[in-house]
Short mmCIF file of C-alpha atoms and ligand atoms in Angstrom, two decimals:
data_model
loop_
_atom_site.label_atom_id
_atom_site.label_comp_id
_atom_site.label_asym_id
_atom_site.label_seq_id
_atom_site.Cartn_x
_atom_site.Cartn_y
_atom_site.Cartn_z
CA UNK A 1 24.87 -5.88 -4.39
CA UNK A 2 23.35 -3.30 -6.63
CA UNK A 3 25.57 -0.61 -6.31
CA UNK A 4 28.92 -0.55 -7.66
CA UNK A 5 31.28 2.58 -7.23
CA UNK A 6 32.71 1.59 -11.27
CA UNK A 7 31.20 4.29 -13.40
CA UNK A 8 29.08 7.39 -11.97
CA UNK A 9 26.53 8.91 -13.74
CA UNK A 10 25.16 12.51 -13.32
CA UNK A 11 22.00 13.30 -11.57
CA UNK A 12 20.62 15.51 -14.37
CA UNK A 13 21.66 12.35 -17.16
CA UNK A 14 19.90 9.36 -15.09
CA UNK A 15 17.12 11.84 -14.63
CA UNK A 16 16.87 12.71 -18.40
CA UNK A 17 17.76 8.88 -19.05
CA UNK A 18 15.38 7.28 -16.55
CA UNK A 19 12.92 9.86 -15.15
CA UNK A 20 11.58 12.00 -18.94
CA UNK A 21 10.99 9.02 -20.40
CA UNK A 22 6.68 9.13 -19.51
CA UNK A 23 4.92 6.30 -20.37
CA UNK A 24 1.63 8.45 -19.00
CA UNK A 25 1.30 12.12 -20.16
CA UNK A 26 -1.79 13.74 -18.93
CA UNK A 27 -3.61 17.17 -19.97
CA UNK A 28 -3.53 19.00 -16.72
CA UNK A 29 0.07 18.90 -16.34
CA UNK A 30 1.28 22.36 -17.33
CA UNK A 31 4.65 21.71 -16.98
CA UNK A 32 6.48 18.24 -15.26
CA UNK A 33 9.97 17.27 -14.51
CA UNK A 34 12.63 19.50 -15.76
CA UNK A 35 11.58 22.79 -14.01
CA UNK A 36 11.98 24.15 -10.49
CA UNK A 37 8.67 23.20 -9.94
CA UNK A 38 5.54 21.28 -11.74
CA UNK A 39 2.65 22.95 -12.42
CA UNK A 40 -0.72 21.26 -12.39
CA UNK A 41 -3.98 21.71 -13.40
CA UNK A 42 -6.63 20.92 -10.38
CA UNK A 43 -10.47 20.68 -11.51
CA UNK A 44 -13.02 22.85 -10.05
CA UNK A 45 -15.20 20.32 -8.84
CA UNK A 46 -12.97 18.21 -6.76
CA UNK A 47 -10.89 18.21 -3.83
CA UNK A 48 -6.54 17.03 -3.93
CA UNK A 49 -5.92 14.44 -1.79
CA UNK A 50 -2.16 14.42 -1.79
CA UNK A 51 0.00 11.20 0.39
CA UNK A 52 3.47 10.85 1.10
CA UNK A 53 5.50 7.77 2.57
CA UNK A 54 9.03 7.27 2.54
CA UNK A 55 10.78 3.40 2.26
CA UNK A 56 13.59 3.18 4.04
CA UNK A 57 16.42 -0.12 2.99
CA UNK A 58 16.33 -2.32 6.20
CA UNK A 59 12.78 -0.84 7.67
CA UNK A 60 10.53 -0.97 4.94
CA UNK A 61 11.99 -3.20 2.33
CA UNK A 62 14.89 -5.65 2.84
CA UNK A 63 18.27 -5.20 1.93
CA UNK A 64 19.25 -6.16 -1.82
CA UNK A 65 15.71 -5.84 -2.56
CA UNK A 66 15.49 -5.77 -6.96
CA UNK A 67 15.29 -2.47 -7.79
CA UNK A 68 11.98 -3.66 -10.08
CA UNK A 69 10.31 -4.23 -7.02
CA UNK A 70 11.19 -1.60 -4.78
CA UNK A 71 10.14 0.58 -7.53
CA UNK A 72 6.63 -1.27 -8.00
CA UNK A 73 6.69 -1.12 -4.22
CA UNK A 74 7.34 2.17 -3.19
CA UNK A 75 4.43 3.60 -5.63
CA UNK A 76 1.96 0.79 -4.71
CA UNK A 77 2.14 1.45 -1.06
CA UNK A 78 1.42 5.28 -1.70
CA UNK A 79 -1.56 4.43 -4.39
CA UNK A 80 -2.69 2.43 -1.74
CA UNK A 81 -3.66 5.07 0.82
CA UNK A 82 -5.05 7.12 -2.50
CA UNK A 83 -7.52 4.06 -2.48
CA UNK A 84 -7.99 4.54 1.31
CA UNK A 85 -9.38 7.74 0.54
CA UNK A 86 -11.45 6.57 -2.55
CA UNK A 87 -9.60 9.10 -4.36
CA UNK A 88 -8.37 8.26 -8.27
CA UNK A 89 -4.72 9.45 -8.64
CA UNK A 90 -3.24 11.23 -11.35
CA UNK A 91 0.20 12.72 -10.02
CA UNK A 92 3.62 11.78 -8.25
CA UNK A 93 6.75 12.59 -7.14
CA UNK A 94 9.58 10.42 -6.80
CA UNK A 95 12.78 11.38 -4.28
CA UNK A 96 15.21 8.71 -3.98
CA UNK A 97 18.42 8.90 -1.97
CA UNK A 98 21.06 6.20 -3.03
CA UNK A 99 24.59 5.14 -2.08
CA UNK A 100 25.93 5.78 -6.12
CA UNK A 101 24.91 6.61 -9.46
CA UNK A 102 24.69 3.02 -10.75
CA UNK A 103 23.12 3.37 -14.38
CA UNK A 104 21.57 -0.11 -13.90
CA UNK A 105 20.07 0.35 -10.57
CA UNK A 106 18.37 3.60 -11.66
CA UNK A 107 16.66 2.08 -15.14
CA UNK A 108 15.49 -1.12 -13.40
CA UNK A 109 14.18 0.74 -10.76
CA UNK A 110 12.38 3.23 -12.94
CA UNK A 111 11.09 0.16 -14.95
CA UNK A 112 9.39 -0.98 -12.11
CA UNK A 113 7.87 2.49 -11.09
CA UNK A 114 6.13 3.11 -14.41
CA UNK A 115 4.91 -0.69 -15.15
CA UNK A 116 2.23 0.47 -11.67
CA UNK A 117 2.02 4.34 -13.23
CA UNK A 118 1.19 3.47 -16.50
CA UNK A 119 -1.60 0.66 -14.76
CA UNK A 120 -3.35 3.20 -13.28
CA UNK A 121 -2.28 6.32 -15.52
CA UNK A 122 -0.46 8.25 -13.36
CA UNK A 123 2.24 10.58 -14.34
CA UNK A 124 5.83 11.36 -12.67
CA UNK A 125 5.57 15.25 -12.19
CA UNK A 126 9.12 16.20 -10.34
CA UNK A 127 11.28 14.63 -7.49
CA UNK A 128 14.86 14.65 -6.28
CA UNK A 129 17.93 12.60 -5.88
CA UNK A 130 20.14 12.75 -3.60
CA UNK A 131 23.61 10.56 -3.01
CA UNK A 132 23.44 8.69 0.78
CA UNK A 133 22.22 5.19 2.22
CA UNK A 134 19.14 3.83 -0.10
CA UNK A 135 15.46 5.33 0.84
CA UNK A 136 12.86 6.34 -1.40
CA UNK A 137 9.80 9.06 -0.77
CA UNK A 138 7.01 9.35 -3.01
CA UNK A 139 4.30 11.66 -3.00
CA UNK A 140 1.03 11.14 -5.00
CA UNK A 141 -1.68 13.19 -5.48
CA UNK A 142 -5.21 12.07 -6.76
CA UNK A 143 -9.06 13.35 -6.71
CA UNK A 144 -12.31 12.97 -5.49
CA UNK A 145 -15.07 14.50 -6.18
CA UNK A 146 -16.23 17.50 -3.70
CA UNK A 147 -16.91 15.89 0.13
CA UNK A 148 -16.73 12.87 -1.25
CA UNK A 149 -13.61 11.69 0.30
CA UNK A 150 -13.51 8.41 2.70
CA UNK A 151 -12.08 8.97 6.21
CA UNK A 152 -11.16 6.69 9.03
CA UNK A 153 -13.47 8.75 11.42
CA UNK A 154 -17.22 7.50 10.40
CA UNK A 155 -17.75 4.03 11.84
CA UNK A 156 -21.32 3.77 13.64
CA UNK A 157 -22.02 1.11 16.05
CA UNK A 158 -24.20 -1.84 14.15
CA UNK A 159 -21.64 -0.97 11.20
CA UNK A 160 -20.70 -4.33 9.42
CA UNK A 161 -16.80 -4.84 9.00
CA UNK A 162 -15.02 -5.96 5.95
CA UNK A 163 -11.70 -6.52 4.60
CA UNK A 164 -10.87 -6.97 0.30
CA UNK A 165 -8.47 -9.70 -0.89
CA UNK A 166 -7.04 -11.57 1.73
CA UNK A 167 -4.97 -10.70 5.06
CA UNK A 168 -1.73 -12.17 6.08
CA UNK A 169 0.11 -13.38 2.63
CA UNK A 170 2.43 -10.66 2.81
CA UNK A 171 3.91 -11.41 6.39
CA UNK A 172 4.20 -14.94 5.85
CA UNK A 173 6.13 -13.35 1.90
CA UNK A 174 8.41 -11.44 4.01
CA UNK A 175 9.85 -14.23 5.61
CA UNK A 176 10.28 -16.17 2.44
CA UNK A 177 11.94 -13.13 0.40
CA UNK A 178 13.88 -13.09 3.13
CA UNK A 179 14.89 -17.13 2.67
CA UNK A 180 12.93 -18.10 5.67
CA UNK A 181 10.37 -19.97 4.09
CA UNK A 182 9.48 -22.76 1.82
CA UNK A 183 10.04 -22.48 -2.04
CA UNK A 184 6.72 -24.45 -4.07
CA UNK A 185 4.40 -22.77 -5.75
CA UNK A 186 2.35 -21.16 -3.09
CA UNK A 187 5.38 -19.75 -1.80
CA UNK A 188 6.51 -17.79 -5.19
CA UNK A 189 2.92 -15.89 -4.94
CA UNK A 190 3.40 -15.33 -1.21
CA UNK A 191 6.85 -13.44 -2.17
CA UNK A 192 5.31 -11.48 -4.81
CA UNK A 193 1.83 -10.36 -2.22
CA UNK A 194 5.03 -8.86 -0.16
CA UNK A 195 7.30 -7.47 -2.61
CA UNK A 196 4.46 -6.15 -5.65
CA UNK A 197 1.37 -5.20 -3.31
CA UNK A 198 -2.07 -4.25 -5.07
CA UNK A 199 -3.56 -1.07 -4.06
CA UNK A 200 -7.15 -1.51 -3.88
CA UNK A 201 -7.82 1.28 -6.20
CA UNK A 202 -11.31 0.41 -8.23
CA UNK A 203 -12.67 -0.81 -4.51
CA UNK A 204 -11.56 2.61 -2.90
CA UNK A 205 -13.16 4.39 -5.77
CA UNK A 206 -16.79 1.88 -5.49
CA UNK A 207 -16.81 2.42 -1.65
CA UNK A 208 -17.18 5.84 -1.76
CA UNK A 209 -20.82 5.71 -2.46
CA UNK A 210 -20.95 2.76 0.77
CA UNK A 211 -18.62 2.87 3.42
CA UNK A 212 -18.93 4.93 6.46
CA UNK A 213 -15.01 3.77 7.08
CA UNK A 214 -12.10 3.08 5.40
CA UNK A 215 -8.41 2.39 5.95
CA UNK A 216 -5.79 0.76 3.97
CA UNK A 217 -3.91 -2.17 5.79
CA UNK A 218 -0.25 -1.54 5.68
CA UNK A 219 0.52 -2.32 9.73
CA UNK A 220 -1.44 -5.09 10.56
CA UNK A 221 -5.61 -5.20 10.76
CA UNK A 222 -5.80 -4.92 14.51
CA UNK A 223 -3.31 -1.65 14.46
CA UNK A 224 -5.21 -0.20 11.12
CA UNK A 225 -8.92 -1.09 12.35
CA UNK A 226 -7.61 -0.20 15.72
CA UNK A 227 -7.12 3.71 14.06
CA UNK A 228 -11.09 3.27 12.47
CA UNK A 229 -12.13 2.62 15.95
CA UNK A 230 -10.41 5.46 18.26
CA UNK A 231 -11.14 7.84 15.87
CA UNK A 232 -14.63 6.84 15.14
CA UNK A 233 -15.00 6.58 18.81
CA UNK A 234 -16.47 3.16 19.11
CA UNK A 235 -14.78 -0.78 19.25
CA UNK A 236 -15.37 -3.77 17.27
CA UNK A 237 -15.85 -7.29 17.47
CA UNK A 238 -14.45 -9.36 15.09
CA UNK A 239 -14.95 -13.10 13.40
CA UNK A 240 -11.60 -14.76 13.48
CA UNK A 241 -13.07 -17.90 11.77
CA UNK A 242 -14.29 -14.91 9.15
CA UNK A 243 -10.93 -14.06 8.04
CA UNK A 244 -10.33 -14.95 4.53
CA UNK A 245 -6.97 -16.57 3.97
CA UNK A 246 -5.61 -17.62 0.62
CA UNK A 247 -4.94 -20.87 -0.05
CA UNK A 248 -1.42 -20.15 -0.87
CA UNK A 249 -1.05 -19.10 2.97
CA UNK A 250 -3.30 -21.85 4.62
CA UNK A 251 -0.47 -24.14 3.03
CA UNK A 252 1.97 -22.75 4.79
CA UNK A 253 0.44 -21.15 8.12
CA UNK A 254 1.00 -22.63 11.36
CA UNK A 255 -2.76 -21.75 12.55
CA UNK A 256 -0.98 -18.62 14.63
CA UNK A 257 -3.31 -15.50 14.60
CA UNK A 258 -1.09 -13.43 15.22
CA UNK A 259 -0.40 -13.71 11.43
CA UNK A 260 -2.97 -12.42 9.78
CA UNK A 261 -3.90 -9.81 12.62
CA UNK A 262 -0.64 -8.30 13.01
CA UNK A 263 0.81 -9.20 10.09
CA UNK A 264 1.23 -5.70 7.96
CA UNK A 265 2.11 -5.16 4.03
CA UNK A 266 -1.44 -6.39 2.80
CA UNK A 267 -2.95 -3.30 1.82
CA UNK A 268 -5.85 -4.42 1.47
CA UNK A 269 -8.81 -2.07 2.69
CA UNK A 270 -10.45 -2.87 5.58
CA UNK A 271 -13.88 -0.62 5.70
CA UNK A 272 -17.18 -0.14 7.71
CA UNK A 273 -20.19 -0.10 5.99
CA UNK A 274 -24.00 0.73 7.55
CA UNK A 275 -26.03 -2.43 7.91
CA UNK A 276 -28.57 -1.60 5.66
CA UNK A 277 -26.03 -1.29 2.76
CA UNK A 278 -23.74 -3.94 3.55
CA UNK A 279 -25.88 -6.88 1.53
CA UNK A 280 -24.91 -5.26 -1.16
CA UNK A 281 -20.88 -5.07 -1.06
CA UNK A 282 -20.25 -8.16 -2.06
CA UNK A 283 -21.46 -7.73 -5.74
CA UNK A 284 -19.16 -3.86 -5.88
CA UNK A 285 -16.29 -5.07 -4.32
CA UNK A 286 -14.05 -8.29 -3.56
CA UNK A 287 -14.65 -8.39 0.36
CA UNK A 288 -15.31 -10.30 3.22
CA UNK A 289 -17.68 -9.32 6.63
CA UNK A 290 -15.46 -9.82 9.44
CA UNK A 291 -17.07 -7.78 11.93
CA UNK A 292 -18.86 -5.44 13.47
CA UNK A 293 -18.98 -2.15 15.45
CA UNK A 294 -19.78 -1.70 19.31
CA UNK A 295 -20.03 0.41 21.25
CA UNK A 296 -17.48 -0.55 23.77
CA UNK A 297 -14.00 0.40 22.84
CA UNK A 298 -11.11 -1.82 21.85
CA UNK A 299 -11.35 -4.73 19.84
CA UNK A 300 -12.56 -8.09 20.93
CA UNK A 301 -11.51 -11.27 18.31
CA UNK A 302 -14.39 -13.92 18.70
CA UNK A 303 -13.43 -17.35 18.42
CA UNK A 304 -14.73 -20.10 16.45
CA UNK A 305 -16.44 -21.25 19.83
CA UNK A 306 -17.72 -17.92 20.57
CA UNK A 307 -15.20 -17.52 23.21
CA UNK A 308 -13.66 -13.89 23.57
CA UNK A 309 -9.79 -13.23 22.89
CA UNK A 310 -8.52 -9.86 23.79
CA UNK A 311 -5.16 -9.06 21.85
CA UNK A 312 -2.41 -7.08 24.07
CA UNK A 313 -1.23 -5.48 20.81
CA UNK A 314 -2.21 -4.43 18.10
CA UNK A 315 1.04 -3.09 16.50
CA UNK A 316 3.39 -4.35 13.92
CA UNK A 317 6.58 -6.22 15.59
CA UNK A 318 5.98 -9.99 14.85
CA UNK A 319 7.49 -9.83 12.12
CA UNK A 320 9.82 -7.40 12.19
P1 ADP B 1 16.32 21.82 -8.38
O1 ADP B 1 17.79 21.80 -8.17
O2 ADP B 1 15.80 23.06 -9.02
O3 ADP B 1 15.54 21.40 -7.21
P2 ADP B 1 16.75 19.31 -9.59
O4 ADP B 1 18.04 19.49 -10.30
O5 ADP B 1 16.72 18.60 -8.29
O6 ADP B 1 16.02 20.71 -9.49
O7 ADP B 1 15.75 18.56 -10.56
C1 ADP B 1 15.61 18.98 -11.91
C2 ADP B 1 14.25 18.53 -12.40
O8 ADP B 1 14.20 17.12 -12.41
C3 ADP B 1 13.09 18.99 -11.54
O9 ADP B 1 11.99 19.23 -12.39
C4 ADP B 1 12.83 17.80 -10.66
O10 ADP B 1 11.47 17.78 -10.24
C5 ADP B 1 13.15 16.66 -11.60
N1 ADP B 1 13.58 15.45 -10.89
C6 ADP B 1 14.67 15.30 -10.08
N2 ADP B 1 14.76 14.03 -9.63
C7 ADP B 1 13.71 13.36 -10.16
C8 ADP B 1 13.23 12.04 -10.06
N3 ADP B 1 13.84 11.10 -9.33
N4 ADP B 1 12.11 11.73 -10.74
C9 ADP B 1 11.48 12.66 -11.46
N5 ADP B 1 11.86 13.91 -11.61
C10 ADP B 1 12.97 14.28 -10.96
MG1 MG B 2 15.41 24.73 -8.59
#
């Protein structure tokens, strides 16, 4: 839909064209694109944390997806594990393999990109394209200050759980980008929780000082608590009837769990935080106690009635 084979365009134009153009130029980079390499200036006192996902047409976004959005996308779902980390970003690169040159495709896509870089003042240091079916890879690369970084590995039994925002919007989204779904109101912000995700950014950056835990939710909350508690080495209980839902997707939900705990694309973060501090969260960040930590591995989903659900699964494939 987006690609036409009329007029082709070289790499080095759509890169001068739709890649120079910076509407973020920072002080630490030496040099950015238009080298073999960029060259960056890393501050004493803190540690790189440096992330890298790749979108794939079909897998990770749907076919004929507008190239605004994909662009949006495929930054905010790499800013998001930045705010995993609590770290604040400051660099990316951008590779994108696509079936042709199409002008079009490459400036709406690029106006997409830098609408989220300039939000959070990141700059485009380098990349690659490359002509074959559509995927894009960025890498970003932000800072924290010395040992300060957040980890999935630190949850403590008697840790209270939380999640920010809201879980489940973008799986029910998915199926209405898709045209599966209903078209009011609610529906139109539904779409946009899937296609323009929010990475949690100012939270990550306020939890470093409080959470013992933290993980970005981009497969589902079971799967992405699931990797807090093997790696933390303990299990969790958590609130169903605690989940916050928006009203957007209460309109539309069917009351099926399954939803909003396997439901991925939220990135929202879902963190631990010792009991002692966790009175406090509420006022830092936008998030809800779902939980807790146990010893006993696994999770275990408490019902309304106190009676004890046991998921199967925890991966992504509902909605798939
Ligand atoms: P090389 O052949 O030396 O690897 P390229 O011709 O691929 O270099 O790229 C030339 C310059 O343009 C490099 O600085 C590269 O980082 C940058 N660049 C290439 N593609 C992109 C892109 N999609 N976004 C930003 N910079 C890019
Ligand atoms: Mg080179």
């Amino acid at each position: 839909m987006f690609f036409s084979r009329a007029r082709m365009t070289s790499e080095f134009e759509l890169i001068e064209k739709y890649f120079s153009q910076q509407p973020v130029r920072r002080d630490d980079v030496i040099i950015g694109v238009g080298d073999d390499g960029a060259v960056l200036r890393t501050p004493a006192d803190r540690d790189l944390v440096v992330s890298t996902d790749t979108l794939v047409e079909g897998v990770h976004f749907i076919k004929d997806c507008a190239p605004p959005d994909l662009g949006y996308r495929a930054l905010a779902v790499n800013l998001s594990d930045l705010a995993a980390m609590g770290a604040e970003p400051a660099w990316v690169t951008l590779a994108i393999t696509a079936p042709s040159s199409e002008e079009s495709w490459f400036r709406d896509f690029s106006r997409g990109f830098f609408e989220l870089a300039a939000a959070h003042g990141v700059q485009l240091v380098g990349g690659n394209l490359a002509r074959g079916p559509l995927s894009v890879t960025v890498a970003v690369h932000g800072f924290v200050p010395r040992g300060r970084v957040l980890r999935r590995n630190g949850a403590q039994v008697g840790d209270v759980i939380f999640v920010t925002g809201t879980l489940g919007d973008a799986a029910l989204g998915l199926q209405i980008a898709r045209g599966e779904g209903a078209k009011n109101f609610g529906a139109e912000k539904l779409r946009q929780r899937y296609l323009r995700p929010t990475p949690r950014l100012n939270e990550g950056l306020a939890l470093r000082e409080v959470a013992s835990a933290c993980i970005d939710v981009s497969d589902g909350l079971l799967a992405d608590l699931g990797h807090i508690v093997d790696q933390s080495g303990v299990g969790a209980a958590l609130e169903l009837a605690q989940l916050p839902l928006s009203t957007e997707f209460r309109q539309l939900w069917t009351g099926d769990w399954s939803v909003p705990l396997f439901g991925g694309d939220d990135y929202e973060l879902c963190f631990t935080v010792p009991p002692g501090r966790a009175d406090k969260v509420s006022s830092q960040v936008n998030a809800t106690r779902i939980g807790a930590i146990e010893a006993q591995s696994g999770i275990r989903c408490v019902r309304e009635d106190r009676s004890v659900w046991i998921p199967e699964r925890r991966g992504y494939d509902h909605f798939r």
